[in-house]
Coordinates of C-alpha atoms in Angstrom, one line a residue:
X1117 CA -87.2 110.2 13.4
X1118 CA -83.6 111.3 13.2
X1119 CA -82.0 108.8 15.6
X1120 CA -81.6 105.0 15.7
X1121 CA -81.5 102.9 18.9
X1122 CA -79.1 99.9 18.4
X1123 CA -80.4 98.0 21.4
X1124 CA -84.1 98.3 20.4
X1125 CA -83.3 98.3 16.6
X1126 CA -85.8 101.0 16.0
X1127 CA -85.9 104.6 14.7
X1128 CA -86.9 107.4 17.1
X1129 CA -87.2 111.1 17.6
X1130 CA -85.2 113.4 19.8
X1131 CA -87.8 113.3 22.6
X1132 CA -87.8 109.5 22.8
X1133 CA -84.0 109.5 22.7
X1134 CA -84.0 111.8 25.8
X1135 CA -86.8 109.7 27.4
X1136 CA -87.1 106.0 27.4
X1137 CA -84.0 105.5 25.3
X1138 CA -81.7 107.8 27.3
X1139 CA -79.6 104.9 28.6
X1140 CA -79.3 103.1 25.2
X1141 CA -76.7 103.6 22.7
X1142 CA -78.1 105.8 19.8
X1143 CA -76.7 107.1 16.6
X1144 CA -78.0 109.2 13.7
X1145 CA -80.4 107.4 11.5
X1146 CA -78.7 108.5 8.3
X1147 CA -75.4 106.9 9.6
X1148 CA -76.9 103.4 10.0
X1149 CA -79.5 103.3 7.2
X1150 CA -76.8 102.6 4.6
X1151 CA -75.4 99.8 6.7
X1152 CA -78.8 98.2 7.0
X1153 CA -79.4 98.7 3.3
X1154 CA -76.1 97.0 2.5
X1155 CA -77.0 94.1 4.9
X1156 CA -80.4 93.7 3.3
X1157 CA -78.8 93.9 -0.1
X1158 CA -76.4 91.1 0.8
X1159 CA -79.3 89.0 2.1
X1160 CA -81.2 89.8 -1.0
X1161 CA -78.4 88.7 -3.3
X1162 CA -77.9 85.5 -1.2
X1163 CA -81.5 84.6 -1.5
X1164 CA -81.7 85.6 -5.2
X1165 CA -78.7 83.4 -5.8
X1166 CA -80.9 80.4 -5.0
X1167 CA -83.3 81.2 -7.8
X1168 CA -81.1 79.5 -10.5
X1169 CA -80.8 76.4 -8.2
X1170 CA -84.6 76.4 -7.7
X1171 CA -85.1 76.9 -11.5
X1172 CA -82.8 74.0 -12.2
X1173 CA -84.5 71.8 -9.6
X1174 CA -88.0 72.8 -11.0
X1175 CA -86.8 71.9 -14.5
X1176 CA -85.4 68.6 -13.3
X1177 CA -88.4 67.6 -11.3
X1178 CA -90.8 68.9 -14.0
X1179 CA -88.9 66.9 -16.6
X1180 CA -89.2 63.7 -14.5
X1181 CA -92.9 64.4 -14.0
X1182 CA -93.4 65.0 -17.8
X1183 CA -91.4 61.8 -18.5
X1184 CA -93.6 59.9 -16.0
X1185 CA -96.7 61.1 -17.8
X1186 CA -95.3 60.1 -21.2
X1187 CA -94.3 56.7 -19.9
X1188 CA -97.8 56.3 -18.4
X1189 CA -99.4 57.1 -21.8
X1190 CA -97.0 54.7 -23.5
X1191 CA -97.8 52.0 -21.0
X1192 CA -101.5 52.6 -21.5
X1193 CA -101.2 52.4 -25.2
X1194 CA -99.2 49.1 -24.9
X1195 CA -101.9 47.7 -22.5
X1196 CA -104.7 48.6 -24.9
X1197 CA -102.8 47.2 -27.9
X1198 CA -101.8 44.0 -26.1
X1199 CA -105.3 43.2 -24.9
X1200 CA -106.8 44.1 -28.3
X1201 CA -104.4 41.6 -29.8
X1202 CA -105.4 39.1 -27.2
X1203 CA -109.1 39.6 -28.0
X1204 CA -108.4 39.1 -31.7
X1205 CA -106.4 36.0 -31.0
X1206 CA -109.2 34.6 -28.8
X1207 CA -111.8 35.3 -31.6
X1208 CA -109.5 33.7 -34.1
X1209 CA -109.0 30.7 -31.9
X1210 CA -112.8 30.4 -31.3
X1211 CA -113.4 30.4 -35.1
X1212 CA -110.7 27.8 -35.6
X1213 CA -112.2 25.5 -33.0
X1214 CA -115.7 25.9 -34.3
X1215 CA -114.4 25.2 -37.9
X1216 CA -112.5 22.1 -36.7
X1217 CA -115.6 21.0 -34.8
X1218 CA -117.8 21.2 -37.9
X1219 CA -115.3 19.4 -40.1
X1220 CA -114.6 16.6 -37.7
X1221 CA -118.3 16.1 -36.9
X1222 CA -119.2 16.2 -40.7
X1223 CA -116.7 13.6 -41.6
X1224 CA -117.8 11.2 -38.9
X1225 CA -121.5 11.8 -39.8
X1226 CA -120.8 11.1 -43.5
X1227 CA -119.2 7.7 -42.7
X1228 CA -122.1 6.8 -40.3
X1229 CA -124.8 7.9 -42.8
X1230 CA -123.3 5.8 -45.6
X1231 CA -123.3 2.8 -43.3
X1232 CA -126.9 3.6 -42.3
X1233 CA -128.0 3.8 -45.9
X1234 CA -126.5 0.4 -46.7
X1235 CA -128.0 -1.2 -43.6
X1236 CA -131.5 0.2 -44.3
X1237 CA -131.3 -0.9 -47.9
X1238 CA -130.5 -4.4 -46.9
X1239 CA -133.3 -4.3 -44.3
X1240 CA -135.8 -3.2 -47.0
X1241 CA -134.7 -6.0 -49.5
X1242 CA -135.0 -8.7 -46.9
X1243 CA -138.3 -7.5 -45.7
X1244 CA -139.9 -7.3 -49.1
X1245 CA -138.6 -10.7 -50.2
X1246 CA -139.8 -12.3 -47.0
X1247 CA -143.3 -10.8 -47.4
X1248 CA -143.5 -11.9 -51.0
X1249 CA -142.5 -15.5 -50.1
X1250 CA -144.9 -15.7 -47.2
X1251 CA -147.8 -14.4 -49.3
X1252 CA -147.1 -16.9 -52.1
X1253 CA -147.0 -19.8 -49.6
X1254 CA -150.2 -18.7 -47.9
X1255 CA -152.3 -17.6 -50.8
X1256 CA -150.8 -19.1 -54.0
X1257 CA -152.1 -22.2 -55.9
X1258 CA -149.9 -25.2 -56.5
X1259 CA -149.0 -24.1 -60.0
X1260 CA -148.1 -20.5 -58.8
X1261 CA -145.9 -21.8 -56.0
X1262 CA -144.0 -24.1 -58.4
X1263 CA -143.8 -21.2 -60.8
X1264 CA -142.0 -18.8 -58.3
X1265 CA -140.2 -21.5 -56.3
X1266 CA -136.9 -21.3 -58.3
X1267 CA -136.8 -17.4 -58.4
X1268 CA -137.6 -17.1 -54.6
X1269 CA -135.1 -19.7 -53.6
X1270 CA -132.3 -17.9 -55.4
X1271 CA -133.4 -14.5 -54.1
X1272 CA -133.6 -15.7 -50.4
X1273 CA -130.3 -17.6 -50.7
X1274 CA -128.6 -14.4 -52.0
X1275 CA -130.0 -12.3 -49.2
X1276 CA -129.0 -14.9 -46.6
X1277 CA -125.4 -14.9 -47.9
X1278 CA -125.1 -11.1 -48.3
X1279 CA -122.7 -9.3 -45.9
X1280 CA -124.0 -6.2 -44.3
X1281 CA -121.9 -3.6 -42.3
X1282 CA -123.4 -4.4 -39.0
X1283 CA -120.4 -3.1 -36.9
X1284 CA -120.1 0.7 -36.5
X1285 CA -117.7 2.3 -39.0
X1286 CA -117.1 5.3 -36.6
X1287 CA -117.4 6.4 -33.0
X1288 CA -119.2 9.2 -31.1
X1289 CA -116.1 10.6 -29.3
X1290 CA -115.9 14.4 -29.6
X1291 CA -114.7 16.2 -26.6
X1292 CA -113.5 19.7 -26.1
X1293 CA -110.4 20.2 -23.9
X1294 CA -110.0 23.8 -22.7
X1295 CA -107.4 24.7 -20.0
X1296 CA -109.5 27.7 -18.9
X1297 CA -108.3 27.8 -15.3
X1298 CA -104.7 28.1 -16.2
X1299 CA -105.4 30.6 -19.0
X1300 CA -107.6 32.6 -16.6
X1301 CA -104.8 32.7 -14.0
X1302 CA -102.4 33.7 -16.7
X1303 CA -104.7 36.5 -18.0
X1304 CA -105.4 37.7 -14.5
X1305 CA -101.6 37.9 -13.8
X1306 CA -100.7 39.1 -17.3
X1307 CA -98.3 42.0 -17.3
X1308 CA -96.6 43.8 -14.5
X1309 CA -95.7 47.5 -13.8
X1310 CA -92.0 47.8 -12.8
X1311 CA -91.0 50.7 -10.6
X1312 CA -89.2 51.6 -7.5
X1313 CA -89.1 54.5 -5.0
X1314 CA -85.3 54.7 -5.2
X1315 CA -83.7 58.1 -5.4
X1316 CA -80.2 58.8 -6.4
X1317 CA -79.3 61.3 -3.7
X1318 CA -80.0 58.7 -0.9
X1319 CA -78.6 55.6 -2.8
X1320 CA -75.2 54.6 -1.6
X1321 CA -72.3 52.6 -3.2
X1322 CA -70.0 50.5 -1.1
X1323 CA -67.1 48.2 -1.7
X1324 CA -63.3 48.0 -2.3
X1325 CA -63.9 48.9 -6.0
X1326 CA -64.7 52.5 -5.1
X1327 CA -61.2 53.2 -3.9
X1328 CA -58.7 51.0 -5.7
X1329 CA -58.5 48.3 -8.3
X1330 CA -55.8 46.0 -9.5
X1331 CA -54.9 46.1 -13.2
X1332 CA -56.3 43.0 -15.0
X1333 CA -58.3 41.8 -12.0
X1334 CA -62.0 42.3 -11.4
X1335 CA -63.0 44.9 -8.9
X1336 CA -66.5 45.0 -7.5
X1337 CA -68.8 47.3 -5.6
X1338 CA -72.4 47.1 -4.4
X1339 CA -75.1 49.8 -4.9
X1340 CA -77.9 49.8 -2.2
X1341 CA -80.9 51.8 -3.3
X1342 CA -82.9 53.9 -0.8
X1343 CA -86.0 56.1 -1.1
X1344 CA -86.2 59.8 -0.4
X1345 CA -86.4 59.2 3.4
X1346 CA -83.3 57.0 3.4
X1347 CA -85.3 53.7 3.8
X1348 CA -84.0 50.6 2.0
X1349 CA -85.7 49.7 -1.2
X1350 CA -86.5 46.0 -1.2
X1351 CA -87.3 45.6 -5.0
X1352 CA -85.1 45.5 -8.0
X1353 CA -85.4 46.6 -11.7
X1354 CA -84.2 50.2 -11.1
X1355 CA -82.6 52.0 -14.0
X1356 CA -78.9 51.9 -12.9
X1357 CA -76.1 52.6 -15.3
X1358 CA -72.3 52.9 -14.7
X1359 CA -69.2 53.6 -16.7
X1360 CA -65.5 53.8 -16.0
X1361 CA -63.3 56.4 -17.6
X1362 CA -59.6 55.6 -17.9
X1363 CA -56.6 57.9 -17.7
X1364 CA -56.7 58.1 -21.5
X1365 CA -60.3 59.3 -21.5
X1366 CA -61.7 56.0 -22.9
X1367 CA -65.1 55.2 -21.5
X1368 CA -66.3 51.6 -20.9
X1369 CA -69.7 50.6 -19.6
X1370 CA -69.8 48.6 -16.3
X1371 CA -72.1 45.6 -16.2
X1372 CA -74.8 45.8 -13.6
X1373 CA -76.2 42.6 -11.9
X1374 CA -79.7 43.1 -10.4
X1375 CA -80.1 41.0 -7.2
X1376 CA -83.9 41.8 -7.3
X1377 CA -83.8 42.9 -3.6
X1378 CA -82.8 46.5 -4.0
X1379 CA -79.0 45.9 -4.3
X1380 CA -76.9 45.7 -7.4
X1381 CA -73.4 44.5 -8.1
X1382 CA -71.1 46.3 -10.4
X1383 CA -67.9 44.5 -11.6
X1384 CA -65.2 46.2 -13.8
X1385 CA -61.6 45.5 -14.7
X1386 CA -59.0 48.2 -14.9
X1387 CA -56.9 48.0 -18.1
X1388 CA -54.2 50.4 -17.2
X1389 CA -52.8 51.9 -14.0
X1390 CA -53.6 55.4 -12.9
X1391 CA -56.6 57.3 -11.8
X1392 CA -60.0 56.1 -13.0
X1393 CA -63.3 57.9 -12.8
X1394 CA -66.3 55.7 -11.9
X1395 CA -69.7 57.2 -12.6
X1396 CA -72.8 55.5 -11.2
X1397 CA -76.2 56.9 -12.3
X1398 CA -79.6 56.0 -11.0
X1399 CA -82.4 57.2 -13.3
X1400 CA -79.9 59.5 -14.9
X1401 CA -78.8 61.1 -11.7
X1402 CA -75.5 60.5 -9.8
X1403 CA -75.8 58.4 -6.7
X1404 CA -74.3 59.8 -3.5
X1405 CA -70.5 60.4 -3.9
X1406 CA -70.5 59.8 -7.7
X1407 CA -68.3 60.1 -9.7
X1408 CA -65.8 58.1 -7.7
X1409 CA -62.0 58.5 -8.1
X1410 CA -60.4 55.0 -8.2
X1411 CA -56.7 54.3 -8.1
X1412 CA -55.7 51.5 -10.4
X1413 CA -52.5 49.7 -9.3
X1414 CA -50.4 46.9 -10.5
X1415 CA -50.6 43.8 -8.2
X1416 CA -46.9 44.3 -7.3
X1417 CA -47.5 47.9 -6.1
X1418 CA -49.8 47.0 -3.2
X1419 CA -48.1 48.0 0.1
X1420 CA -47.3 45.0 2.3
X1421 CA -49.0 44.5 5.7
X1422 CA -46.8 45.4 8.7
X1423 CA -45.4 42.7 10.9
X1424 CA -47.5 41.4 13.7
X1425 CA -46.9 43.0 17.0
X1426 CA -47.0 40.4 19.8
X1427 CA -49.0 41.1 22.9
X1428 CA -49.0 39.3 26.2
X1429 CA -52.7 39.5 26.8
X1430 CA -54.6 36.6 25.3
X1431 CA -58.3 36.4 24.3
X1432 CA -60.8 35.6 27.0
X1433 CA -62.5 32.2 26.9
X1434 CA -59.4 30.2 25.8
X1435 CA -56.8 28.3 27.8
X1436 CA -54.4 30.5 29.7
X1437 CA -56.5 33.6 29.1
X1438 CA -56.4 35.1 32.6
X1439 CA -55.2 38.6 32.6
X1440 CA -53.6 39.7 35.9
X1441 CA -54.8 43.2 36.0
X1442 CA -56.2 45.0 39.0
X1443 CA -59.9 45.7 38.6
X1444 CA -60.7 49.4 38.8
X1445 CA -64.0 50.7 40.1
X1446 CA -65.6 53.3 37.9
X1447 CA -65.5 56.8 39.4
X1448 CA -68.7 58.8 39.7
X1449 CA -67.2 61.4 37.5
X1450 CA -67.7 59.1 34.5
X1451 CA -71.5 59.8 34.9
X1452 CA -73.6 62.6 36.1
X1453 CA -71.9 65.1 38.6
X1454 CA -75.0 66.6 40.2
X1455 CA -78.7 66.4 40.8
X1456 CA -79.5 67.9 37.5
X1457 CA -80.0 65.4 34.7
X1458 CA -78.2 65.9 31.4
X1459 CA -79.5 65.6 27.9
X1460 CA -77.5 62.5 27.4
X1461 CA -77.4 60.8 30.9
X1462 CA -75.4 57.7 31.6
X1463 CA -76.5 56.3 34.9
X1464 CA -74.6 53.6 36.9
X1465 CA -77.8 51.9 38.1
X1466 CA -78.6 48.2 37.7
X1467 CA -82.0 47.6 36.0
X1468 CA -82.1 43.8 36.3
X1469 CA -79.8 40.8 35.7
X1470 CA -80.6 37.7 33.7
X1471 CA -79.5 34.1 34.2
X1472 CA -77.1 32.1 36.4
X1473 CA -74.3 29.6 35.8
X1474 CA -75.6 26.2 34.5
X1475 CA -76.8 24.4 31.4
X1476 CA -80.6 24.6 31.8
X1477 CA -82.9 27.0 30.1
X1478 CA -82.0 30.6 31.0
X1479 CA -78.6 29.5 32.4
X1480 CA -75.2 30.2 30.9
X1481 CA -71.7 28.8 31.0
X1482 CA -69.8 31.3 28.7
X1483 CA -71.8 34.3 27.5
X1484 CA -70.2 35.9 24.4
X1485 CA -72.6 38.1 22.3
X1486 CA -75.8 39.9 23.2
X1487 CA -78.2 41.9 21.0
X1488 CA -81.4 43.8 21.7
X1489 CA -84.0 43.4 19.0
X1490 CA -86.6 46.1 18.1
X1491 CA -89.3 43.4 18.6
X1492 CA -88.6 43.7 22.4
X1493 CA -86.3 40.7 22.8
X1494 CA -82.8 40.1 24.1
X1495 CA -80.8 37.5 22.2
X1496 CA -77.7 36.0 23.9
X1497 CA -75.0 33.7 22.4
X1498 CA -74.0 31.1 25.0
X1499 CA -70.7 29.8 23.6
X1500 CA -70.0 26.7 25.8
X1501 CA -73.7 25.6 25.8
X1502 CA -73.6 25.8 22.0
X1503 CA -77.0 27.6 21.8
X1504 CA -78.7 30.9 21.4
X1505 CA -81.1 32.0 24.2
X1506 CA -83.9 34.6 23.8
X1507 CA -85.4 36.7 26.6
X1508 CA -88.0 39.4 26.8
X1509 CA -87.0 43.0 27.6
X1510 CA -88.0 42.3 31.2
X1511 CA -85.6 39.4 31.4
X1512 CA -88.1 36.6 31.1
X1513 CA -86.8 33.5 29.4
X1514 CA -88.6 32.8 26.0
X1515 CA -86.9 30.0 24.2
X1516 CA -83.5 28.8 23.1
X1517 CA -82.2 27.0 20.0
X1518 CA -79.0 25.4 18.7
X1519 CA -77.4 22.0 18.5
X1520 CA -73.7 21.3 18.7
X1521 CA -72.2 20.1 15.4
X1522 CA -70.4 21.1 12.2
X1523 CA -73.3 20.8 9.7
X1524 CA -75.3 23.8 8.4
X1525 CA -77.8 24.9 11.1
X1526 CA -75.6 23.5 13.9
X1527 CA -73.4 25.6 16.2
X1528 CA -69.8 25.1 17.2
X1529 CA -68.9 27.9 19.7
X1530 CA -71.2 30.7 18.8
X1531 CA -69.9 34.1 19.7
X1532 CA -71.3 37.3 18.2
X1533 CA -75.1 37.7 17.6
X1534 CA -77.2 40.4 15.9
X1535 CA -80.8 40.9 14.8
X1536 CA -81.6 42.4 11.4
X1537 CA -84.6 44.6 10.4
X1538 CA -86.6 41.4 9.5
X1539 CA -86.0 40.0 13.0
X1540 CA -83.7 37.3 11.6
X1541 CA -81.0 36.2 14.2
X1542 CA -77.4 36.4 12.8
X1543 CA -74.9 34.3 14.7
X1544 CA -71.1 34.3 14.3
X1545 CA -70.0 30.6 14.5
X1546 CA -66.4 30.8 15.5
X1547 CA -65.2 27.2 15.1
X1548 CA -67.5 26.4 12.1
X1549 CA -65.9 29.4 10.4
X1550 CA -69.2 30.8 9.0
X1551 CA -72.1 33.0 10.0
X1552 CA -75.5 31.3 10.4
X1553 CA -78.8 33.1 9.8
X1554 CA -81.9 31.9 11.7
X1555 CA -85.5 33.0 11.5
X1556 CA -87.0 34.9 14.5
X1557 CA -88.3 31.6 15.7
X1558 CA -84.8 30.0 15.6
X1559 CA -85.3 28.0 12.3
X1560 CA -82.1 27.7 10.3
X1561 CA -82.3 29.7 7.0
X1562 CA -78.8 29.9 5.5
X1563 CA -75.1 30.4 6.2
X1564 CA -72.7 33.0 4.7
X1565 CA -68.9 33.5 4.7
X1566 CA -67.9 29.8 4.4
X1567 CA -64.5 29.5 2.8
X1568 CA -63.7 33.2 3.5
X1569 CA -63.9 33.4 7.3
X1570 CA -61.3 31.9 9.6
X1571 CA -62.7 32.8 13.0
X1572 CA -65.8 35.1 13.0
X1573 CA -66.1 36.7 16.4
X1574 CA -68.4 39.8 16.3
X1575 CA -71.3 40.5 14.0
X1576 CA -73.6 43.5 13.4
X1577 CA -76.1 44.8 10.8
X1578 CA -75.6 48.3 9.3
X1579 CA -78.2 50.7 8.1
X1580 CA -78.0 49.3 4.6
X1581 CA -78.9 45.9 5.8
X1582 CA -75.3 44.6 5.3
X1583 CA -73.9 42.1 7.7
X1584 CA -70.6 43.3 9.3
X1585 CA -68.4 40.4 10.5
X1586 CA -65.2 40.7 12.6
X1587 CA -62.8 37.9 11.8
X1588 CA -60.7 37.4 14.9
X1589 CA -58.1 35.1 13.3
X1590 CA -57.5 36.9 10.0
X1591 CA -57.8 40.3 11.8
X1592 CA -60.1 41.6 9.1
X1593 CA -63.6 43.1 9.0
X1594 CA -65.9 41.7 6.3
X1595 CA -69.1 43.2 4.9
X1596 CA -71.6 40.8 3.3
X1597 CA -75.0 41.1 1.7
X1598 CA -77.7 39.0 3.4
X1599 CA -77.5 36.5 0.5
X1600 CA -73.8 36.0 1.3
X1601 CA -72.3 38.1 -1.4
X1602 CA -69.1 39.8 -0.3
X1603 CA -69.4 43.6 -0.4
X1604 CA -65.9 44.5 0.9
X1605 CA -63.3 43.9 3.6
X1606 CA -60.6 45.9 5.4
X1607 CA -58.0 45.5 8.0
X1608 CA -55.1 43.0 8.5
X1609 CA -52.8 41.9 11.2
X1610 CA -50.7 44.8 12.7
X1611 CA -50.6 47.7 15.1
X1612 CA -51.4 50.6 12.8
X1613 CA -54.7 52.5 12.6
X1614 CA -55.9 50.4 9.7
X1615 CA -54.9 47.0 11.2
X1616 CA -55.9 44.9 14.1
X1617 CA -54.4 42.6 16.7
X1618 CA -57.1 40.2 17.6
X1619 CA -60.3 42.3 16.9
X1620 CA -63.3 41.0 18.9
X1621 CA -66.7 42.7 18.5
X1622 CA -68.3 45.3 16.3
X1623 CA -71.2 47.8 16.5
X1624 CA -72.7 50.3 14.0
X1625 CA -73.6 53.9 15.1
X1626 CA -76.4 56.1 13.7
X1627 CA -73.9 57.5 11.1
X1628 CA -73.4 54.0 9.7
X1629 CA -69.9 54.0 11.0
X1630 CA -68.3 50.7 12.1
X1631 CA -66.9 50.5 15.7
X1632 CA -64.5 47.7 16.4
X1633 CA -62.8 46.6 19.6
X1634 CA -59.1 45.9 19.0
X1635 CA -58.3 43.5 21.8
X1636 CA -54.5 43.2 21.8
X1637 CA -54.0 46.8 20.8
X1638 CA -56.2 47.9 23.8
X1639 CA -58.2 50.4 21.7
X1640 CA -61.5 51.0 19.9
X1641 CA -61.3 52.0 16.3
X1642 CA -64.0 53.6 14.1
X1643 CA -64.3 53.3 10.4
X1644 CA -66.6 54.5 7.6
X1645 CA -69.0 52.1 6.0
X1646 CA -66.4 51.7 3.2
X1647 CA -63.7 50.8 5.7
X1648 CA -61.9 54.1 5.7
X1649 CA -60.2 54.7 9.1
X1650 CA -61.8 57.7 10.9
X1651 CA -60.4 57.7 14.5
X1652 CA -59.6 55.6 17.5
X1653 CA -59.6 56.0 21.2
X1654 CA -58.0 54.2 24.2
X1655 CA -54.6 53.0 25.3
X1656 CA -53.3 50.3 27.6
X1657 CA -53.8 51.0 31.2
X1658 CA -56.2 51.3 34.1
X1659 CA -57.2 54.9 34.0
X1660 CA -60.4 56.4 32.6
X1661 CA -60.3 56.1 28.9
X1662 CA -57.7 53.4 29.0
X1663 CA -58.4 49.7 28.3
X1664 CA -57.0 46.3 29.2
X1665 CA -58.2 44.1 26.4
X1666 CA -61.6 45.5 25.3
X1667 CA -64.1 43.0 24.1
X1668 CA -67.8 43.8 23.7
X1669 CA -69.0 47.1 22.2
X1670 CA -72.4 48.7 21.6
X1671 CA -73.8 52.1 20.6
X1672 CA -77.0 53.4 22.3
X1673 CA -79.7 55.6 20.8
X1674 CA -77.8 58.7 22.0
X1675 CA -74.7 57.7 20.1
X1676 CA -72.7 56.7 23.3
X1677 CA -70.2 54.0 22.6
X1678 CA -70.3 51.4 25.4
X1679 CA -67.2 49.2 25.8
X1680 CA -66.7 46.1 27.9
X1681 CA -63.2 46.7 29.4
X1682 CA -62.6 43.0 30.0
X1683 CA -59.2 43.1 31.6
X1684 CA -60.2 45.9 34.0
X1685 CA -63.6 44.3 34.8
X1686 CA -65.7 47.3 34.0
X1687 CA -67.8 49.1 31.4
X1688 CA -66.7 52.4 30.0
X1689 CA -68.9 54.8 28.1
X1690 CA -67.6 57.3 25.5
X1691 CA -69.8 60.3 24.6
X1692 CA -70.6 60.9 20.9
X1693 CA -68.4 63.5 19.2
X1694 CA -65.7 63.2 21.9
X1695 CA -62.2 63.1 20.5
X1696 CA -60.6 64.3 17.3
X1697 CA -61.4 62.6 14.0
X1698 CA -58.6 62.0 11.5
X1699 CA -58.1 64.9 9.1
X1700 CA -58.6 64.2 5.4
X1701 CA -55.4 62.9 3.8
X1702 CA -53.6 65.5 1.6
X1703 CA -53.2 64.8 -2.1
X1704 CA -50.2 62.7 -3.0
X1705 CA -47.0 64.7 -2.9
X1706 CA -48.5 67.6 -0.8
X1707 CA -46.8 68.6 2.3
X1708 CA -48.6 68.7 5.7
X1709 CA -49.0 72.4 6.7
X1710 CA -47.2 73.3 9.9
X1711 CA -49.2 74.4 13.0
X1712 CA -48.4 78.1 13.4
X1713 CA -49.9 78.3 16.9
X1714 CA -47.3 76.2 18.7
X1715 CA -43.7 75.1 18.3
X1716 CA -42.8 71.5 17.6
X1717 CA -42.7 69.3 20.8
X1718 CA -40.3 66.4 21.0
X1719 CA -42.1 63.1 21.5
X1720 CA -40.1 62.3 24.7
X1721 CA -41.2 65.6 26.3
X1722 CA -45.0 65.1 26.0
X1723 CA -46.6 65.8 29.4
X1724 CA -48.8 63.2 31.0
X1725 CA -52.4 64.4 31.6
X1726 CA -54.0 63.7 34.9
X1727 CA -57.2 61.8 34.9
X1728 CA -58.7 63.8 37.7
X1729 CA -61.9 65.8 36.8
X1730 CA -61.1 69.2 35.5
X1731 CA -63.1 72.0 33.8
X1732 CA -60.7 72.0 30.9
X1733 CA -57.6 70.3 29.7
X1734 CA -54.4 72.2 30.4
X1735 CA -52.6 70.7 27.4
X1736 CA -52.4 72.3 24.0
X1737 CA -54.9 71.3 21.4
X1738 CA -52.0 69.8 19.5
X1739 CA -51.8 67.1 22.2
X1740 CA -55.5 66.3 22.3
X1741 CA -54.8 62.7 21.4
X1742 CA -52.8 62.4 24.6
X1743 CA -55.6 63.7 26.8
X1744 CA -58.2 61.0 26.4
X1745 CA -59.5 61.2 29.9
X1746 CA -60.6 64.9 29.8
X1747 CA -61.6 64.7 26.2
X1748 CA -63.8 61.7 26.3
X1749 CA -64.6 60.6 29.8
X1750 CA -65.3 63.7 31.9

């Protein structure tokens, strides 16, 4: 075994080398054994390097397990002590009731017995006197009658005039009142064990207060608890603590408001400007992303919003909204290019169509929003008919609800619609300036956003159960809790990446990123759940990857972003991962590093990329943002 075959990765002798391995590359075994030893040693060190991490994890999990056992023993001792105290209290109360019973009954009996003695004594005196007088009258001689006449007359007169207590001096009322049923219910429901399945590494914090705060003004954020599998926790009472550390190192606790539904609100006030450190701990462990670096600014230091950039294209559905643009048929290159199906197919094939023009059930006059519920229903917002219509996944009409009006529960131009995990139907009511929430059966439950929203257009539900609302008039995106509590907002009127010009609809992908159609900017923009700009795609035009006033947007199970290109009368589909995400911003004051691979190119000399299908884009990677067609659509 003096040789080593690199192709077969085995040691061999000279005869094997000359035989079955003669066409393989071979080397001396002693020359490669040290290389393999070194590689194994590196792997060994890498694996051994995980031992401290595992030891720390074992210590952490073991500590939690030990703490759980200690708390169990403590709770068991408290239960035993509490019920022993209750048993003693019950016995004491029993003895007190029995003692009171004996005392009350004895006092009444004493009064009644005294009265009985007086009555019996009078009865005896009258009886004996009457018997004596009757005997004297019947058996006595004349002298004997005359002898006792005076004595008996006085005696009988006294007895006739004597007053006896003939009316009862007491009563027999003695009732026991015991509210046993209520006490039994209280005992049966006595005590509760508070716990959650929340874990810190899956729990998320959202809100404007994670990024910046104004000195002297309250800043808030929302913590949404999740279990180890990333599922929402629906109960409260979790052990959540937070503190803010100022630039001077001073630490202040942050009050926590428990909403009892798995979400918590934290509100703090920055005292001085500078960088703050916000630490959020769940059961002593940092939640995802904690600690957070917060920038505290003075109110006057906020950057102003850029001026509005006017566009000629107006929103569909309103007066004068017609866009004179040529409708472009979708080329087959947008979809599959052969008989072989892809892992992520997008087929241009009509499955079925629902409805016709009209005002009856199952008919529409101005469709705006549509949502597919996990319960197998399709929910449609019919704006001009002022109603919401519900269909089966096969397109069969189920029911509709909604009455025109401006009171809670009524609709005034419904636009966006979404369905949450509970099946509740969430409707953006454009003219009423709020979002209404209905039960799966169409019963009104509540409204949110009143007083904050100016023209809600699109609505969606993210993976944390938050309600995302696009406000078309204020050009902002709002995030609400289901109870109406504002979690955060971002945007503003303008043409930059972080601003909008008439945003319409919104969707949420499987990364919990927010996808918004920017109508007058002819683009689609993607933001993080906290409102941080990630990337955008699209420009004004008729080519593939270009838009003419995009409106509706959805994300399918494969992550494809499906956009209604309203002005071009078509649907465009963007594959997941296509395009370039915005690079992280450098620290303040840091210079952007130059690209050593290519010289600077003047903006006026940028080449125009053809939209024809091509195996690869001929333009430098520095110009990927100008090559939308190849990068996203082919």
